[in-house]
Amino acid sequence: MNYSMPYILHNLLAIDIRSLVAVLFWGNLVAASLVFAFLRLTGFSRSYNHTRYYLAGKIFQASAFLLLFSRGCVPDVLSVNAGNTFLFIGFHLEARCALQVIHADDPAVRRICTGITACCALLFNIGELLHPGDPAFRVVVASLCVFLTLLVPTERLLRVPQVSRFTRAVGVFYLVFLAMLLPRAASALWTPFGLLSNTVVQSTTFLSLVLLLIFSLAAYLFLLKEESDTALFMLATTDPLTGLPNKRAFLAAAQRAFTLHAQTDAPLAVIAFELDDYKTINDTWGQNFGELFLKSFATALKRTTRHTGILGRYGDGEFLAVLPGTDANTARRSGEQVLACLRKIFLEQQSGFIVTASGGVIAGIPRGGGSLEEDIRRANQALYIAQTTGGNRITQWRQA
């Protein structure tokens, strides 16, 4: 008996095609079920856009492989025509999901992919009409159509910069699958029809599709877990109304900056802001108006100090900014720019209404024995002076 390595390898790859099709049906069904269960259990819907493409793609692929498995039991128009058409659509939807994940689903790429899939489905069905019952022609056209459907997404997965290694690996698996489609098409032309379904090339192609299904499912679940963790982190550290870091997240980042500047003898400024008459405005004009006031100030703060400062919502109408490497005069000018930007933004949204805020500044090189809490207290003292002397101004803290 021949126990040589080529013989063993040949038998490992010569798997019954019908069995592989059944595995692909159940595999795609399980993949859709697992992703759906993950979303239900976590209550995570942030990635709804690309998830709906993934689920729809898997459902179309599962339907396609069920129809292909049923060949001989149902009319060819269902098992062959509808089955392969569903397969093209399923691959297209899964590719759309991959493109959205890597932020490469721009309108031009979307039109190209959709056009290729539509042309492939049309070409295959016309081919079946012109060459009914021709297995070689069917395999050639189906292989080339799947190749074209996945070509652009594979190229994007491999070439788009700044994607994770896991995502890049999915692109490599797509490339391996595409590489198997060409010899599959060639073997259909060179192999007698009766032996076509038992060729090693055919089995290897479907086996690579099974491996791609397993790996892409693992990659997608990993991606959903990453996005879920990010969403939970944002929920724990971000003020939902303004989008700024909440008090806890702000203090953690500000403390790191304070410690660093104390070690390097670099200047650091702290500005405490409070919306003038916020409680009165909120009580008089309603909560929606008050929220607009808060969001307008947060927008002004981000526009003027986003690239230089550590920002946070500190209280109901209170905000803090820590400006690393900033002296007192520069910090005061930055605070005044924030107030001017607030008035402009609010007037654009609520014509005729003028709202103001005040700020207190303390700046200098953090010294031994000092603390961030002490600087915040002093900034608030300067803020109090600004509010009690008319408001709508920035006051610098000075040693009494």
PDB file of C-alpha atoms in Angstrom, residues 18 156 188 286 356:
ATOM      1  CA  ARG A  18     -21.131  17.845  -1.668  1.00  0.00           C
ATOM      2  CA  ARG A 156      -8.231  47.307  -0.673  1.00  0.00           C
ATOM      3  CA  ALA A 188     -12.885  22.821 -15.872  1.00  0.00           C
ATOM      4  CA  GLY A 286     -35.982  75.568  29.396  1.00  0.00           C
ATOM      5  CA  THR A 356     -21.559  84.716  27.817  1.00  0.00           C
TER       6      THR A 356
END
